[in-house]
Amino acid sequence: KNQVEQSPQSLIILEGKNCTLQCNYTVSPFSNLRWYKQDTGRGPVSLTIMTFSENTKSNGRYTATLDADTKQSSLHITASQLSDSASYICVVSASSYKLIFGSGTRLLVRP
Amino acid sequence: NAGVTQTPKFQVLKTGQSMTLQCAQDMNHNSMYWYRQDPGMGLRLIYYSASEGTTDKGEVPNGYNVSRLNKREFSLRLESAAPSQTSVYFCASSLNRDRPAPQYFGPGTRLLVL
């Protein structure tokens, strides 16, 4: 069964600190892996997309890594800001049109 | 550009009532999608339209119908609403070519079925 598991479910950090979110998947075939940010009450917004051949990609203070052999990905947030408080969703694509979404990690950044 | 817009933002229905959720995008994207998001679960694909004139079932299509009215608009219809369809519905669009493309999401429609 195609699944995307994320950990932790929730995380609280202090402003300015770094954090890393984890994603494990069992999706076949594998096309690409995406990270989305979803603010409360809003739609998800794309952060990164990585294909099989890419093992790291950055978007500002967000850096995603992919290990296609172990089927693991991580999202590292550097120097967190209050505006980083959101849910972060790992998504694995089996094809151009069918995405498997994780249930997300809820991050709270406190002053 | 407004991106992806959805109407209505909120809706309360009684069991058995019908309604249509509207979605439009102004990014000239060829593909459009409807998802539902339930607490503690990832977004699940209801239907998608790879290009104008085509629609296909996703993971959870039962109880829903869709219409790709033109390249800009993709509507989702609930013919006879059930409490299990209480959810947040998101429309998304993407420009699918040779390489993977991000999906752009609308703000969502919050639906409560009593």
mmCIF file of C-alpha atoms in Angstrom:
data_model
loop_
_atom_site.group_PDB
_atom_site.id
_atom_site.type_symbol
_atom_site.label_atom_id
_atom_site.label_comp_id
_atom_site.label_asym_id
_atom_site.label_seq_id
_atom_site.Cartn_x
_atom_site.Cartn_y
_atom_site.Cartn_z
ATOM 1 C CA LYS A 1 0.000 0.000 0.000
ATOM 2 C CA ASN A 2 1.323 3.463 -0.903
ATOM 3 C CA GLN A 3 1.980 5.383 2.292
ATOM 4 C CA VAL A 4 3.763 8.506 3.445
ATOM 5 C CA GLU A 5 4.613 8.727 7.148
ATOM 6 C CA GLN A 6 5.819 11.919 8.800
ATOM 7 C CA SER A 7 7.429 12.526 12.161
ATOM 8 C CA PRO A 8 7.085 14.104 14.565
ATOM 9 C CA GLN A 9 3.352 14.836 14.454
ATOM 10 C CA SER A 10 3.964 18.142 16.182
ATOM 11 C CA LEU A 11 6.960 20.179 17.254
ATOM 12 C CA ILE A 12 7.529 23.329 19.300
ATOM 13 C CA ILE A 13 10.757 25.297 18.936
ATOM 14 C CA LEU A 14 12.032 28.713 19.963
ATOM 15 C CA GLU A 15 12.425 31.455 17.410
ATOM 16 C CA GLY A 16 15.882 31.412 15.858
ATOM 17 C CA LYS A 17 16.445 27.684 16.390
ATOM 18 C CA ASN A 18 16.818 25.081 13.664
ATOM 19 C CA CYS A 19 14.678 21.990 13.235
ATOM 20 C CA THR A 20 14.403 18.923 11.022
ATOM 21 C CA LEU A 21 11.219 17.158 9.957
ATOM 22 C CA GLN A 22 11.210 13.560 8.747
ATOM 23 C CA CYS A 23 9.346 11.724 6.008
ATOM 24 C CA ASN A 24 9.383 7.999 5.188
ATOM 25 C CA TYR A 25 7.506 6.607 2.238
ATOM 26 C CA THR A 26 6.517 3.358 0.608
ATOM 27 C CA VAL A 27 5.291 4.547 -2.781
ATOM 28 C CA SER A 28 5.872 2.715 -6.014
ATOM 29 C CA PRO A 29 6.566 3.685 -8.672
ATOM 30 C CA PHE A 30 8.402 6.791 -7.487
ATOM 31 C CA SER A 31 8.356 9.926 -9.592
ATOM 32 C CA ASN A 32 9.242 12.774 -7.235
ATOM 33 C CA LEU A 33 8.980 14.004 -3.646
ATOM 34 C CA ARG A 34 7.559 17.349 -2.613
ATOM 35 C CA TRP A 35 7.353 19.409 0.537
ATOM 36 C CA TYR A 36 4.456 21.804 1.084
ATOM 37 C CA LYS A 37 3.786 24.392 3.781
ATOM 38 C CA GLN A 38 0.191 24.880 4.914
ATOM 39 C CA ASP A 39 -0.752 27.817 7.100
ATOM 40 C CA THR A 40 -3.859 27.397 9.256
ATOM 41 C CA GLY A 41 -6.982 27.942 7.186
ATOM 42 C CA ARG A 42 -5.094 28.183 3.908
ATOM 43 C CA GLY A 43 -4.209 25.910 1.015
ATOM 44 C CA PRO A 44 -0.778 24.206 0.822
ATOM 45 C CA VAL A 45 2.082 26.076 -0.835
ATOM 46 C CA SER A 46 4.901 24.262 -2.609
ATOM 47 C CA LEU A 47 8.390 24.526 -1.067
ATOM 48 C CA THR A 48 10.463 22.025 -3.062
ATOM 49 C CA ILE A 49 10.191 19.231 -5.622
ATOM 50 C CA MET A 50 12.928 16.610 -5.913
ATOM 51 C CA THR A 51 13.273 13.877 -8.503
ATOM 52 C CA PHE A 52 15.030 10.548 -8.055
ATOM 53 C CA SER A 53 18.411 11.964 -9.082
ATOM 54 C CA GLU A 54 18.331 14.933 -6.697
ATOM 55 C CA ASN A 55 19.411 14.418 -3.093
ATOM 56 C CA THR A 56 19.147 17.987 -1.828
ATOM 57 C CA LYS A 57 17.282 21.146 -2.748
ATOM 58 C CA SER A 58 17.013 24.488 -0.993
ATOM 59 C CA ASN A 59 14.420 27.233 -0.955
ATOM 60 C CA GLY A 60 15.675 30.072 1.228
ATOM 61 C CA ARG A 61 15.888 28.813 4.815
ATOM 62 C CA TYR A 62 14.281 25.498 3.827
ATOM 63 C CA THR A 63 16.518 22.605 2.730
ATOM 64 C CA ALA A 64 15.070 19.260 1.711
ATOM 65 C CA THR A 65 17.055 16.047 1.358
ATOM 66 C CA LEU A 66 16.108 12.809 -0.341
ATOM 67 C CA ASP A 67 17.568 9.317 0.054
ATOM 68 C CA ALA A 68 15.781 7.274 -2.591
ATOM 69 C CA ASP A 69 17.533 4.074 -1.501
ATOM 70 C CA THR A 70 16.137 4.177 2.040
ATOM 71 C CA LYS A 71 12.983 6.012 0.931
ATOM 72 C CA GLN A 72 13.495 8.822 3.398
ATOM 73 C CA SER A 73 13.376 12.593 3.148
ATOM 74 C CA SER A 74 13.911 15.411 5.582
ATOM 75 C CA LEU A 75 13.101 19.117 5.652
ATOM 76 C CA HIS A 76 15.526 21.296 7.581
ATOM 77 C CA ILE A 77 14.459 24.778 8.646
ATOM 78 C CA THR A 78 17.262 27.163 9.551
ATOM 79 C CA ALA A 79 16.976 30.139 11.925
ATOM 80 C CA SER A 80 13.233 29.673 12.430
ATOM 81 C CA GLN A 81 10.858 32.624 12.387
ATOM 82 C CA LEU A 82 7.391 33.051 13.849
ATOM 83 C CA SER A 83 5.989 32.911 10.327
ATOM 84 C CA ASP A 84 7.320 29.358 9.987
ATOM 85 C CA SER A 85 4.510 28.191 12.294
ATOM 86 C CA ALA A 86 2.468 25.951 10.012
ATOM 87 C CA SER A 87 1.935 22.356 8.972
ATOM 88 C CA TYR A 88 4.603 20.865 6.721
ATOM 89 C CA ILE A 89 3.406 18.173 4.385
ATOM 90 C CA CYS A 90 5.536 15.570 2.620
ATOM 91 C CA VAL A 91 4.073 14.420 -0.696
ATOM 92 C CA VAL A 92 5.284 11.571 -2.906
ATOM 93 C CA SER A 93 4.259 11.445 -6.526
ATOM 94 C CA ALA A 94 3.682 8.136 -8.245
ATOM 95 C CA SER A 95 2.735 9.887 -11.479
ATOM 96 C CA SER A 96 2.162 13.386 -12.803
ATOM 97 C CA TYR A 97 -1.383 13.427 -11.503
ATOM 98 C CA LYS A 98 -1.504 11.214 -8.434
ATOM 99 C CA LEU A 99 0.140 12.475 -5.274
ATOM 100 C CA ILE A 100 0.263 10.641 -1.947
ATOM 101 C CA PHE A 101 0.102 13.111 0.936
ATOM 102 C CA GLY A 102 1.446 12.620 4.428
ATOM 103 C CA SER A 103 -0.650 13.855 7.337
ATOM 104 C CA GLY A 104 1.872 16.581 8.109
ATOM 105 C CA THR A 105 4.028 17.853 10.959
ATOM 106 C CA ARG A 106 2.562 20.790 12.859
ATOM 107 C CA LEU A 107 5.318 23.244 13.774
ATOM 108 C CA LEU A 108 4.902 25.998 16.338
ATOM 109 C CA VAL A 109 7.643 28.609 16.648
ATOM 110 C CA ARG A 110 7.529 30.509 19.945
ATOM 111 C CA PRO A 111 9.129 33.895 20.631
ATOM 112 C CA ASN B 1 -3.166 37.213 -10.993
ATOM 113 C CA ALA B 2 -5.653 35.766 -8.513
ATOM 114 C CA GLY B 3 -4.175 32.245 -8.828
ATOM 115 C CA VAL B 4 -6.729 29.590 -7.847
ATOM 116 C CA THR B 5 -10.068 30.819 -6.531
ATOM 117 C CA GLN B 6 -12.818 28.763 -4.922
ATOM 118 C CA THR B 7 -16.433 29.502 -4.055
ATOM 119 C CA PRO B 8 -18.062 29.313 -1.620
ATOM 120 C CA LYS B 9 -15.690 29.592 1.330
ATOM 121 C CA PHE B 10 -18.132 27.993 3.771
ATOM 122 C CA GLN B 11 -21.284 25.946 3.313
ATOM 123 C CA VAL B 12 -23.689 24.085 5.575
ATOM 124 C CA LEU B 13 -25.895 21.437 3.977
ATOM 125 C CA LYS B 14 -28.503 19.052 5.210
ATOM 126 C CA THR B 15 -28.189 15.361 4.381
ATOM 127 C CA GLY B 16 -29.515 14.730 0.893
ATOM 128 C CA GLN B 17 -29.074 18.277 -0.398
ATOM 129 C CA SER B 18 -26.945 18.928 -3.455
ATOM 130 C CA MET B 19 -24.389 21.607 -4.219
ATOM 131 C CA THR B 20 -21.608 22.534 -6.609
ATOM 132 C CA LEU B 21 -18.193 23.790 -5.559
ATOM 133 C CA GLN B 22 -16.648 26.147 -8.069
ATOM 134 C CA CYS B 23 -12.964 26.496 -8.910
ATOM 135 C CA ALA B 24 -11.173 28.739 -11.385
ATOM 136 C CA GLN B 25 -7.507 29.411 -12.192
ATOM 137 C CA ASP B 26 -5.964 32.225 -14.216
ATOM 138 C CA MET B 27 -2.476 30.743 -14.680
ATOM 139 C CA ASN B 28 -3.226 28.983 -17.991
ATOM 140 C CA HIS B 29 -2.590 25.620 -16.332
ATOM 141 C CA ASN B 30 -3.636 22.499 -18.189
ATOM 142 C CA SER B 31 -4.295 20.234 -15.185
ATOM 143 C CA MET B 32 -6.747 20.715 -12.336
ATOM 144 C CA TYR B 33 -7.564 18.686 -9.220
ATOM 145 C CA TRP B 34 -10.060 18.332 -6.404
ATOM 146 C CA TYR B 35 -8.917 17.131 -2.960
ATOM 147 C CA ARG B 36 -10.525 16.705 0.406
ATOM 148 C CA GLN B 37 -8.686 17.185 3.705
ATOM 149 C CA ASP B 38 -9.928 15.535 6.889
ATOM 150 C CA PRO B 39 -8.451 15.934 10.392
ATOM 151 C CA GLY B 40 -5.410 13.754 10.995
ATOM 152 C CA MET B 41 -5.264 12.606 7.392
ATOM 153 C CA GLY B 42 -3.388 13.684 4.322
ATOM 154 C CA LEU B 43 -5.141 15.302 1.405
ATOM 155 C CA ARG B 44 -6.892 12.738 -0.767
ATOM 156 C CA LEU B 45 -7.536 13.134 -4.477
ATOM 157 C CA ILE B 46 -11.202 13.022 -5.476
ATOM 158 C CA TYR B 47 -11.007 13.711 -9.219
ATOM 159 C CA TYR B 48 -8.545 15.296 -11.575
ATOM 160 C CA SER B 49 -8.540 16.698 -15.078
ATOM 161 C CA ALA B 50 -5.256 16.234 -16.902
ATOM 162 C CA SER B 51 -6.336 18.588 -19.680
ATOM 163 C CA GLU B 52 -9.413 20.369 -20.939
ATOM 164 C CA GLY B 53 -12.025 17.825 -21.950
ATOM 165 C CA THR B 54 -10.786 14.965 -19.758
ATOM 166 C CA THR B 55 -11.568 13.903 -16.211
ATOM 167 C CA ASP B 56 -10.466 10.902 -14.182
ATOM 168 C CA LYS B 57 -11.230 9.384 -10.800
ATOM 169 C CA GLY B 58 -8.830 9.762 -7.939
ATOM 170 C CA GLU B 59 -8.625 7.883 -4.655
ATOM 171 C CA VAL B 60 -12.057 8.796 -3.214
ATOM 172 C CA PRO B 61 -14.510 9.601 -6.080
ATOM 173 C CA ASN B 62 -17.695 8.016 -4.701
ATOM 174 C CA GLY B 63 -20.480 10.527 -4.108
ATOM 175 C CA TYR B 64 -18.917 13.195 -6.324
ATOM 176 C CA ASN B 65 -19.042 14.303 -9.936
ATOM 177 C CA VAL B 66 -16.904 16.834 -11.757
ATOM 178 C CA SER B 67 -17.071 19.016 -14.837
ATOM 179 C CA ARG B 68 -14.130 20.641 -16.617
ATOM 180 C CA LEU B 69 -16.134 23.514 -18.046
ATOM 181 C CA ASN B 70 -13.193 25.046 -19.934
ATOM 182 C CA LYS B 71 -9.467 25.415 -19.392
ATOM 183 C CA ARG B 72 -9.994 27.790 -16.459
ATOM 184 C CA GLU B 73 -12.839 26.169 -14.549
ATOM 185 C CA PHE B 74 -13.286 22.812 -12.792
ATOM 186 C CA SER B 75 -16.373 22.215 -10.655
ATOM 187 C CA LEU B 76 -17.159 19.528 -8.077
ATOM 188 C CA ARG B 77 -20.741 18.438 -7.477
ATOM 189 C CA LEU B 78 -22.248 16.597 -4.536
ATOM 190 C CA GLU B 79 -25.560 15.162 -5.740
ATOM 191 C CA SER B 80 -26.848 13.948 -2.365
ATOM 192 C CA ALA B 81 -24.687 15.137 0.507
ATOM 193 C CA ALA B 82 -23.879 12.803 3.399
ATOM 194 C CA PRO B 83 -22.332 13.595 6.812
ATOM 195 C CA SER B 84 -19.220 11.647 5.724
ATOM 196 C CA GLN B 85 -18.629 14.379 3.145
ATOM 197 C CA THR B 86 -18.051 16.962 5.868
ATOM 198 C CA SER B 87 -14.548 18.117 5.033
ATOM 199 C CA VAL B 88 -12.381 20.898 3.660
ATOM 200 C CA TYR B 89 -12.224 20.782 -0.116
ATOM 201 C CA PHE B 90 -9.244 22.130 -2.036
ATOM 202 C CA CYS B 91 -8.955 22.770 -5.728
ATOM 203 C CA ALA B 92 -5.500 22.853 -7.292
ATOM 204 C CA SER B 93 -3.951 23.387 -10.700
ATOM 205 C CA SER B 94 -0.608 22.691 -12.330
ATOM 206 C CA LEU B 95 1.206 23.115 -15.607
ATOM 207 C CA ASN B 96 2.230 19.580 -16.458
ATOM 208 C CA ARG B 97 4.841 19.318 -19.157
ATOM 209 C CA ASP B 98 7.992 17.194 -19.348
ATOM 210 C CA ARG B 99 9.118 17.915 -15.803
ATOM 211 C CA PRO B 100 7.306 17.692 -12.453
ATOM 212 C CA ALA B 101 5.395 20.864 -11.712
ATOM 213 C CA PRO B 102 4.109 22.222 -8.406
ATOM 214 C CA GLN B 103 0.409 22.228 -7.759
ATOM 215 C CA TYR B 104 -1.084 25.563 -6.768
ATOM 216 C CA PHE B 105 -3.926 25.325 -4.281
ATOM 217 C CA GLY B 106 -6.958 27.469 -3.694
ATOM 218 C CA PRO B 107 -7.995 28.689 -0.232
ATOM 219 C CA GLY B 108 -10.439 25.826 0.325
ATOM 220 C CA THR B 109 -14.168 25.371 0.898
ATOM 221 C CA ARG B 110 -15.266 24.272 4.357
ATOM 222 C CA LEU B 111 -18.330 22.052 4.085
ATOM 223 C CA LEU B 112 -20.472 20.827 6.966
ATOM 224 C CA VAL B 113 -23.190 18.256 6.258
ATOM 225 C CA LEU B 114 -25.751 17.855 9.031
#
